[in-house]
Coordinates of C-alpha atoms in Angstrom, one line a residue:
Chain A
X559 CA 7.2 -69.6 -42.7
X560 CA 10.2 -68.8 -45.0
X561 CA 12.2 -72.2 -45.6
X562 CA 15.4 -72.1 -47.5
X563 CA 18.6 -74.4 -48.0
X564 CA 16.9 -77.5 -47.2
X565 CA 19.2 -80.8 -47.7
X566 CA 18.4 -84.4 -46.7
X567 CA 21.3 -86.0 -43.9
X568 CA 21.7 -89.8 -43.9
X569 CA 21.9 -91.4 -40.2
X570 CA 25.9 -91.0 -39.3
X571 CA 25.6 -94.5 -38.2
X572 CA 23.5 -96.2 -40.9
X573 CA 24.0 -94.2 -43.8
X574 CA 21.2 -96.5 -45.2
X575 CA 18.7 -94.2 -43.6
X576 CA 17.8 -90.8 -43.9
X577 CA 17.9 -89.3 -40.7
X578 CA 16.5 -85.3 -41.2
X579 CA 16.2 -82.7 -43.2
X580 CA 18.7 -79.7 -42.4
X581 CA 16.9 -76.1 -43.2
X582 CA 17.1 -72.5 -42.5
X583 CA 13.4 -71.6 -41.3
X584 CA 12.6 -68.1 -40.7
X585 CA 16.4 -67.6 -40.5
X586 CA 17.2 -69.9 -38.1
X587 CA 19.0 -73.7 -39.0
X588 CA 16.9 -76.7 -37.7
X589 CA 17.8 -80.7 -38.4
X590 CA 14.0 -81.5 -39.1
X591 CA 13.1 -85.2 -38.4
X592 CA 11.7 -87.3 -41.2
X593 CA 8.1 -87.4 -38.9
X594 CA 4.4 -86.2 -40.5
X595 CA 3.9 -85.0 -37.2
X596 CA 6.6 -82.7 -36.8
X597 CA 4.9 -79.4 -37.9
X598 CA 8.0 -77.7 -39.8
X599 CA 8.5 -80.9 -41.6
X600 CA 5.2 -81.0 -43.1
X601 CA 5.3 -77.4 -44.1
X602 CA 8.5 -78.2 -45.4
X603 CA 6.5 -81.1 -47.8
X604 CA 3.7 -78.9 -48.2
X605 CA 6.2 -76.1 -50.0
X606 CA 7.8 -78.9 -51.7
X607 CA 4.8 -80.3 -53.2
X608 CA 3.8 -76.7 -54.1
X609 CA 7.0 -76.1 -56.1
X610 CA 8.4 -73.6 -53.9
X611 CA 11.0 -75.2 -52.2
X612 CA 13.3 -78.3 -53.2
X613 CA 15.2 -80.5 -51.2
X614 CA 19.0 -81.0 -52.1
X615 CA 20.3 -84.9 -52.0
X616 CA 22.5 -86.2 -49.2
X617 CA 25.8 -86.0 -49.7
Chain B
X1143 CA -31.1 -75.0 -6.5
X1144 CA -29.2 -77.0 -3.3
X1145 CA -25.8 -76.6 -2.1
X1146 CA -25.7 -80.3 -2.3
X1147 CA -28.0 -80.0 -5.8
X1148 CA -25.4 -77.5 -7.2
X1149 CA -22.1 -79.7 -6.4
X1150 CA -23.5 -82.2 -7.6
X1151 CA -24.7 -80.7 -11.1
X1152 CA -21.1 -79.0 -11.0
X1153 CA -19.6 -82.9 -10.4
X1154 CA -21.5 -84.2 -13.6
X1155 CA -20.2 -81.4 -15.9
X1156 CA -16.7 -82.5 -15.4
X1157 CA -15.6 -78.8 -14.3
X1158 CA -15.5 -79.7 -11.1
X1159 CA -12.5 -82.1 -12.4
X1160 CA -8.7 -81.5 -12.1
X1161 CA -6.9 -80.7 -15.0
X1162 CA -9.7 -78.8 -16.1
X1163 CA -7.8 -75.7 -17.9
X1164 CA -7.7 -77.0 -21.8
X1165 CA -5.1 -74.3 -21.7
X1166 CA -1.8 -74.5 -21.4
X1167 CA 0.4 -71.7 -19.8
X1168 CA -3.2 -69.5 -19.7
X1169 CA -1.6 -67.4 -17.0
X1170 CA 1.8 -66.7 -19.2
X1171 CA 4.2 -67.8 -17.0
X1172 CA 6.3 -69.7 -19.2
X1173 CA 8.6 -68.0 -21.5
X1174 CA 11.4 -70.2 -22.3
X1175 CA 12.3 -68.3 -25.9
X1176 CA 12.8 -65.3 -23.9
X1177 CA 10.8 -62.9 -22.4
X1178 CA 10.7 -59.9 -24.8
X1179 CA 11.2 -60.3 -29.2
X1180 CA 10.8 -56.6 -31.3
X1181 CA 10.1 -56.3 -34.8
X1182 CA 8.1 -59.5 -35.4
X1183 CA 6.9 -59.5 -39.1
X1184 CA 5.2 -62.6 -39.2
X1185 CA 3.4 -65.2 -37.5
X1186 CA 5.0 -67.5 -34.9
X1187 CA 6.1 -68.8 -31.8
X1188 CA 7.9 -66.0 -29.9
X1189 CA 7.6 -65.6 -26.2
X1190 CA 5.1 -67.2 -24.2
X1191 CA 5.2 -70.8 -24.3
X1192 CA 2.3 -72.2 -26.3
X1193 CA 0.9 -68.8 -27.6
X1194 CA 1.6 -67.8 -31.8
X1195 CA 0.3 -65.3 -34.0
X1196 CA -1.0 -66.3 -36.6
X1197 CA -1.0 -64.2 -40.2
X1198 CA -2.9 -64.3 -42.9
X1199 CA -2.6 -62.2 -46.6
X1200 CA 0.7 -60.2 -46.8
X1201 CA 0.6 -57.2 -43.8
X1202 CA 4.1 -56.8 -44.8
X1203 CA 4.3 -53.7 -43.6
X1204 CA 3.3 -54.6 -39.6
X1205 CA 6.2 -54.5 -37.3
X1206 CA 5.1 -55.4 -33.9
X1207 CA 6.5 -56.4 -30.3
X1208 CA 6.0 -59.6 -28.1
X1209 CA 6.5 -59.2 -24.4
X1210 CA 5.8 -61.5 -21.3
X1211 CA 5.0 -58.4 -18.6
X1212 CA 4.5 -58.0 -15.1
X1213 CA 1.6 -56.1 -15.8
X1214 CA -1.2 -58.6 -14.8
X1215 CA -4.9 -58.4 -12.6
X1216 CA -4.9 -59.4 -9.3
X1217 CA -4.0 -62.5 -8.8
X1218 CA -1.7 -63.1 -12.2
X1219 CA 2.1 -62.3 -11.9
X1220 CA 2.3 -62.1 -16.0
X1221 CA 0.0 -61.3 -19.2
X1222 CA 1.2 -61.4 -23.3
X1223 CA 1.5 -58.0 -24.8
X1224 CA 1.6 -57.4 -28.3
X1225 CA 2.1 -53.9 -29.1
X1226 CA 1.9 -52.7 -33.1
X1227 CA 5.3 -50.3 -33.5
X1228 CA 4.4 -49.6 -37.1
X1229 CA 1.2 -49.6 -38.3
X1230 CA -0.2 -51.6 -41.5
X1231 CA -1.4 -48.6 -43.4
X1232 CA -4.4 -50.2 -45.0
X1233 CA -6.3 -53.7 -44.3
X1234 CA -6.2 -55.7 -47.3
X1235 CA -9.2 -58.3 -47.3
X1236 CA -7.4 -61.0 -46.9
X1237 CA -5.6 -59.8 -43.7
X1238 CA -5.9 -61.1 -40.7
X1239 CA -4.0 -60.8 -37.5
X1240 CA -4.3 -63.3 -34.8
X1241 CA -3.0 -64.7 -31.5
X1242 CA -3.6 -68.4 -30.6
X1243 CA -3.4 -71.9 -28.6
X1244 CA -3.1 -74.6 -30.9
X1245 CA -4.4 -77.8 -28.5
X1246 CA -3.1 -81.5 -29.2
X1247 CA -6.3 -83.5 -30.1
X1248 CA -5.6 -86.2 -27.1
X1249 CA -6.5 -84.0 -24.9
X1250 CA -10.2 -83.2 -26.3
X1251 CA -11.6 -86.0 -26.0
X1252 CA -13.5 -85.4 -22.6
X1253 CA -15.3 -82.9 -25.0
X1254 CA -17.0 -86.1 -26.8
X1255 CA -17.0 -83.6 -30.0
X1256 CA -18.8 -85.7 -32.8
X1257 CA -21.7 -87.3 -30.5
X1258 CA -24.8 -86.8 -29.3
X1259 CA -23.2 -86.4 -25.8
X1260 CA -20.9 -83.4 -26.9
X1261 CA -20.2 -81.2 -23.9
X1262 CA -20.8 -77.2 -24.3
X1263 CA -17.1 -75.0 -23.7
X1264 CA -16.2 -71.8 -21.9
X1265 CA -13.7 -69.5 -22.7
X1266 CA -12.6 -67.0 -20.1
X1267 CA -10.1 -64.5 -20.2
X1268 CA -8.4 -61.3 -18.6
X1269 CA -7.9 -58.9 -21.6
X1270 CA -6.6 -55.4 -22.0
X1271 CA -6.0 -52.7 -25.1
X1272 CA -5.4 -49.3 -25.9
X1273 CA -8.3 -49.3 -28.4
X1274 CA -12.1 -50.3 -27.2
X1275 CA -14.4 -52.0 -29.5
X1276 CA -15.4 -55.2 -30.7
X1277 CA -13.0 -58.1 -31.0
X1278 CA -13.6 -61.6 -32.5
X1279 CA -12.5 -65.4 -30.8
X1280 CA -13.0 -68.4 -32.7
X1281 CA -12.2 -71.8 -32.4
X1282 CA -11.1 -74.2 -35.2
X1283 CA -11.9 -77.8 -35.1
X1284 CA -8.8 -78.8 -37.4
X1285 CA -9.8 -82.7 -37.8
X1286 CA -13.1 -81.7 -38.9
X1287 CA -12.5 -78.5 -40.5
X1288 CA -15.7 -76.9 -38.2
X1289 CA -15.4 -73.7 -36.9
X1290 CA -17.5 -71.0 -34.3
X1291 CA -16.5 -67.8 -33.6
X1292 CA -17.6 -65.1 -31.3
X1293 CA -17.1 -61.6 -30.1
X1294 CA -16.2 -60.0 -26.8
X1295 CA -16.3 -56.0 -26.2
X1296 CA -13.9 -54.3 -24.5
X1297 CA -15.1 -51.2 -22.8
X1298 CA -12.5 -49.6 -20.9
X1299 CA -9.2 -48.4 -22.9
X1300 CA -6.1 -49.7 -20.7
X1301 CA -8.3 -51.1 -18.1
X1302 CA -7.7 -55.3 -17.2
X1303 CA -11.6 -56.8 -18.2
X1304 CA -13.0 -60.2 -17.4
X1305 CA -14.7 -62.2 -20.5
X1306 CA -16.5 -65.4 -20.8
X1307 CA -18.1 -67.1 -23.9
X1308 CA -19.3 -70.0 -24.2
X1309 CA -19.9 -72.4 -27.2
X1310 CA -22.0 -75.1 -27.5
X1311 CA -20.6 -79.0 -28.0
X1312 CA -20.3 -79.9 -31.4
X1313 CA -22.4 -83.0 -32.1
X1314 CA -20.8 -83.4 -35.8
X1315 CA -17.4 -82.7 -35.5
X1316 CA -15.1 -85.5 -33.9
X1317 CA -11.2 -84.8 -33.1
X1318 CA -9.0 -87.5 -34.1
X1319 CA -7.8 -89.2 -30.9
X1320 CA -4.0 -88.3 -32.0
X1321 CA -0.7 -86.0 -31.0
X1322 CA -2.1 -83.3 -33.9
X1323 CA -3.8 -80.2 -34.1
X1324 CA -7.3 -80.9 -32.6
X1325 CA -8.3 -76.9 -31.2
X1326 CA -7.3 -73.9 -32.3
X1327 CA -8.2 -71.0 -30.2
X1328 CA -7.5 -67.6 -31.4
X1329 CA -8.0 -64.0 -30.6
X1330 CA -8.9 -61.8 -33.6
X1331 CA -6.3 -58.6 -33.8
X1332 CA -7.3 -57.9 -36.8
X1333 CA -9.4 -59.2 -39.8
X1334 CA -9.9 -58.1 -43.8
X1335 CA -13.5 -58.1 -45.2
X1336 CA -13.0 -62.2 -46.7
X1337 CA -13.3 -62.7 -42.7
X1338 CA -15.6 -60.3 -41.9
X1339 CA -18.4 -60.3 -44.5
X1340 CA -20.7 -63.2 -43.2
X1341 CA -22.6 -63.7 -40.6
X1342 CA -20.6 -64.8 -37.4
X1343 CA -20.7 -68.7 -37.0
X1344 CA -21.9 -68.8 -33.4
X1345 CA -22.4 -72.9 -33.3
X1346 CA -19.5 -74.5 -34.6
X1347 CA -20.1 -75.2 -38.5
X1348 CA -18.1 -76.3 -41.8
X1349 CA -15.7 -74.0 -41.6
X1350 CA -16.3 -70.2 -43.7
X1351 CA -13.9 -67.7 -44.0
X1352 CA -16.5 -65.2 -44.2
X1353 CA -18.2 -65.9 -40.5
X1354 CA -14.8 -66.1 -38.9
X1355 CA -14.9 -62.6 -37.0
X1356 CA -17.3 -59.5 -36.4
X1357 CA -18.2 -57.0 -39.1
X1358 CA -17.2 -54.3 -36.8
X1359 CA -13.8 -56.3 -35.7
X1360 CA -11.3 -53.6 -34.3
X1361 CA -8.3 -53.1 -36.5
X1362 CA -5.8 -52.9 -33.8
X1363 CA -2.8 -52.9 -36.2
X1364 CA -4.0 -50.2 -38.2
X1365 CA -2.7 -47.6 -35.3
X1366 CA 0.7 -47.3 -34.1
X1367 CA 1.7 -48.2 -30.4
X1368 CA -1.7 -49.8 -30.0
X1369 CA -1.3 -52.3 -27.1
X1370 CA -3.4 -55.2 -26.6
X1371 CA -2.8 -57.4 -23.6
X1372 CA -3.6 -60.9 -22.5
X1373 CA -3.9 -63.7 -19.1
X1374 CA -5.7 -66.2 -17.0
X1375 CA -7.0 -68.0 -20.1
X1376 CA -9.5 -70.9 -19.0
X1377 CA -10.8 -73.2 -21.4
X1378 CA -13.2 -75.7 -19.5
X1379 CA -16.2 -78.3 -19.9
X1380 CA -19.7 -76.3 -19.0
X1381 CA -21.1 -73.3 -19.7
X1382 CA -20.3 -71.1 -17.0
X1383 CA -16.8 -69.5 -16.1
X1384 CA -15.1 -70.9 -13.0
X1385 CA -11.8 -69.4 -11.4
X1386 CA -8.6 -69.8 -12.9
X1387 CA -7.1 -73.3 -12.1
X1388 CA -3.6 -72.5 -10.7
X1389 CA -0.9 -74.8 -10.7
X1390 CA 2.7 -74.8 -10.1
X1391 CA 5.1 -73.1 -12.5
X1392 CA 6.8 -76.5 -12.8
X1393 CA 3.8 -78.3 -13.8
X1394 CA 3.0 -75.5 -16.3
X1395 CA 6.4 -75.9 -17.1
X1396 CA 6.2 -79.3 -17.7
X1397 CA 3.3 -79.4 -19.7
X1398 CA 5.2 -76.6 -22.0
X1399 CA 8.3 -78.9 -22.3
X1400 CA 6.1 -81.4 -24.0
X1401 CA 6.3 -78.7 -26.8
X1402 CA 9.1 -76.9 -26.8
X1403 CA 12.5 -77.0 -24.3
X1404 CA 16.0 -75.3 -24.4
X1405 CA 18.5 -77.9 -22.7
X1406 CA 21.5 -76.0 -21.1
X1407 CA 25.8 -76.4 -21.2
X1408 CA 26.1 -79.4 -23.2
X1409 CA 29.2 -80.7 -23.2
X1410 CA 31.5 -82.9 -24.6
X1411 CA 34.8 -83.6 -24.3
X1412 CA 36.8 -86.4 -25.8
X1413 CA 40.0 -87.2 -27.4
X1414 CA 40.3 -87.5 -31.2
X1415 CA 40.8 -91.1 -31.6
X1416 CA 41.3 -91.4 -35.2
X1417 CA 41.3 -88.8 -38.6
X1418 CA 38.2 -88.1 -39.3
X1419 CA 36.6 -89.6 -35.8
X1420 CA 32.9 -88.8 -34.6
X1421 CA 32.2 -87.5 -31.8
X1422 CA 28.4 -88.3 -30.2
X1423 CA 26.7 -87.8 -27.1
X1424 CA 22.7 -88.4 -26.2
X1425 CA 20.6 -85.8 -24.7
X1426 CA 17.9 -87.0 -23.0
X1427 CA 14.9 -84.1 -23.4
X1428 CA 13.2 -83.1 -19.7
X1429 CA 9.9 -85.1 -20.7
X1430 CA 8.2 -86.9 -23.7
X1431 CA 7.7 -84.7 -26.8
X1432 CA 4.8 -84.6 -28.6
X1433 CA 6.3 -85.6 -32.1
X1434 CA 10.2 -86.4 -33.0
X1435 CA 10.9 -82.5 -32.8
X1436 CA 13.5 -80.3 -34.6
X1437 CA 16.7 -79.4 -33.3
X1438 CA 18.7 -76.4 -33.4
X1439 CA 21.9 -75.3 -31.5
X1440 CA 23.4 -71.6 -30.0
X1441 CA 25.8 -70.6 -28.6
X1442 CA 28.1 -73.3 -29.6
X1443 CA 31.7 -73.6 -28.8
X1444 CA 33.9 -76.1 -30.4
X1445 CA 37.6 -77.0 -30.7
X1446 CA 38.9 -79.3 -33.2
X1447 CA 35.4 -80.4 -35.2
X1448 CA 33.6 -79.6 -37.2
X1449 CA 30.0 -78.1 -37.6
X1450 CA 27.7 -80.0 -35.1
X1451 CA 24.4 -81.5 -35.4
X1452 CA 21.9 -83.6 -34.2
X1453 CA 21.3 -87.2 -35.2
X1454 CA 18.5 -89.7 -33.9
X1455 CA 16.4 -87.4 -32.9
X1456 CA 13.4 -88.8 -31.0
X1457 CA 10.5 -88.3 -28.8
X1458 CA 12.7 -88.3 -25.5
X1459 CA 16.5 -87.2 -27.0
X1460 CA 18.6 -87.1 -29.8
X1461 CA 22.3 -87.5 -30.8
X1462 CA 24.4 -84.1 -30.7
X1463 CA 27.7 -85.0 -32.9
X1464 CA 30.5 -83.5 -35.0
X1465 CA 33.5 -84.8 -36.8
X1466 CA 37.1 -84.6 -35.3
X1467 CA 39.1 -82.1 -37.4
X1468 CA 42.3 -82.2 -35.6
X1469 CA 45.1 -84.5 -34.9
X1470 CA 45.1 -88.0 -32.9
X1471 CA 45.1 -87.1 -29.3
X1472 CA 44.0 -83.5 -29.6
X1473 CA 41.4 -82.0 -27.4
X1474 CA 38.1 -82.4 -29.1
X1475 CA 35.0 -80.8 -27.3
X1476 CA 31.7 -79.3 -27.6
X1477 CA 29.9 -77.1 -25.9
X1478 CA 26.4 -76.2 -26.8
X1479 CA 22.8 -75.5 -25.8
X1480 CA 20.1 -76.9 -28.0
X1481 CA 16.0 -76.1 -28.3
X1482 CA 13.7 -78.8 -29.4
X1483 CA 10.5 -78.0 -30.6
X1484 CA 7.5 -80.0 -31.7
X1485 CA 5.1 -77.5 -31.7
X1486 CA 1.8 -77.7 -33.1

């Protein structure tokens, strides 16, 4: 899985909380939710904690 | 053995059950990406609800196409077919091609996996390729990290066989009792000596590369236009093969949705209220997803806003919004399709 441009988004309602993670995965853009259980989202912390991939700040 | 003797042993294996199938979509009806995807270079969901391929190593040069066809046995409207359009040139070891069902965990715990009352499995299938030989299955026990794996032959070049193997229950490993990955079932394409070197894991064990697939495991993508084709997939409780369970393509359809669904001609269509004003509407998702899935959007028309996304996202819907770029009281619209997917 080839993940690129990946940037945290805080809720538009609560900008408290972070809402998703907005990526391009195998070329395509997805808002990823902040869930373990959502299979691109932990490959998207698996790269992460690997070193391959970092995660831009929301704005 | 008894009529009466029989249906009753059949009762008390549990494949006398409904629901039986472990497999979802085995008949490759459901294609809600689309129907036909050329080029694929990697591993991935592409066509057939449910169904992947799965790489492993770098075949970087493998170019290959995905079809849902009409080519099918009797009694199947559809199969998968995969067909290799440029060839890896050499099998590195640790290649491996594969095509598989990854099955949620909550719904393997009829197999009572883990205990001393762990109930034997039998995969049947309807398979088809240009090239004969020996081909590998295994199944993964991803909770336990146990695997078994065996081999089927197909005899015929281009001719639709039946094959049935069955594995015996697994007293040791349990599957969590969870929405993850429990089962994966895959279909060996091809496999690089780290997978082929062992001795085949018959009986599910700690998982060894090495005793994942035959030592004489066709290389179907080492030829060019090599087909390989696939349906009526039956995973069941016992150890014998019974017929397919058929269902309705809105039931198979529903269980895909769980996984993956496209939702159609969204649209919204408001007045910008203020400078910089949102604009939000939910979309409810045709059942409950398995996890909070991802969101993506095509074919998106918009008029006075800005990029849309989604926001809230949920097990059943999320929040499709943009911000107003125009004036107060201009038109301000979207008008979108979106895909969730919480695939395994």
């Amino acid at each position: 899985m080839i993940i690129s441009n990946a940037k945290y988004y805080l809720d538009v309602s609560d900008t408290s909380i972070t809402d998703h993670i907005t990526a391009t995965i195998d070329g395509k853009v997805w808002d990823v939710p902040i869930d373990p259980a959502n299979s691109d989202y932990a490959e998207i912390m698996r790269q992460v904690e690997a070193g391959t991939l970092t995660i831009a700040d929301a704005d | 053995m008894s009529k009466a003797a029989q249906l009753a042993a059949l009762i008390g294996s549990g494949q006398a059950q409904g629901d039986k199938n472990l497999i979802i979509n085995g008949n490759m009806a459901v294609a809600q990406r689309g129907t036909s995807v050329t080029g694929v270079s990697g591993g991935g969901y592409e066509t057939v609800d449910r169904f992947r391929t799965a790489y492993n190593g770098s075949p970087d040069q493998l170019r290959v196409t995905h079809a849902q066809v009409a080519d099918a046995p009797a009694g199947f409207a559809n199969s998968f077919k995969l067909t290799v359009t440029t060839k890896e040139d050499a099998l590195a070891a640790d290649e491996r091609v594969r095509f598989q069902q990854r099955i949620e965990a909550f719904n393997l715990q009829k197999l009572a996996f883990g205990t001393s009352s762990a109930l034997p499995i039998t995969l049947s299938f309807y398979v088809k390729s240009s090239i004969t030989g020996t081909y590998g299955v295994d199944l993964k026990n991803s909770d336990a990290g146990r695997s078994a794996a065996q081999s089927y032959t197909i005899s015929s070049a281009n001719t639709w066989e039946k094959k049935s193997i069955t594995f015996a229950g697994d007293t040791t490993g349990a599957f969590n009792n969870d929405n993850g990955e429990g089962l994966v079932v895959s279909w060996v394409l091809a496999a690089g000596t780290d997978y082929t070197s062992g001795t085949l894991a018959t009986a599910f064990a700690s998982t060894t590369n090495a005793n994942l697939a035959p030592s004489n495991q066709v290389n179907l993508i080492g030829t060019d236009n090599s087909t390989w084709q696939l349906t009526g997939i039956q995973l069941e409780i016992g150890d014998v093969a019974t017929p397919f369970e058929n269902e309705s393509f809105g039931e198979t359809l529903q269980k895909c949705e769980r996984y993956y669904n496209r939702i159609y001609d969204i649209w919204c269509d408001f007045a910008v209220y203020a400078n910089n004003g949102r604009m939000s509407r939910r979309v409810d998702f045709p059942t409950t997803m398995r996890a909070n899935p991802s969101m993506t959007r095509n074919s998106v028309s918009t008029t006075s806003c800005d990029s849309v996304a989604s926001n809230r996202t949920n097990l059943h819907g999320t929040h499709i919004y943009a911000n107003s770029t125009g004036a107060v009281g201009d038109a301000f619209f979207i008008i979108a399709n979106m895909e969730a997917d919480a695939e395994l």
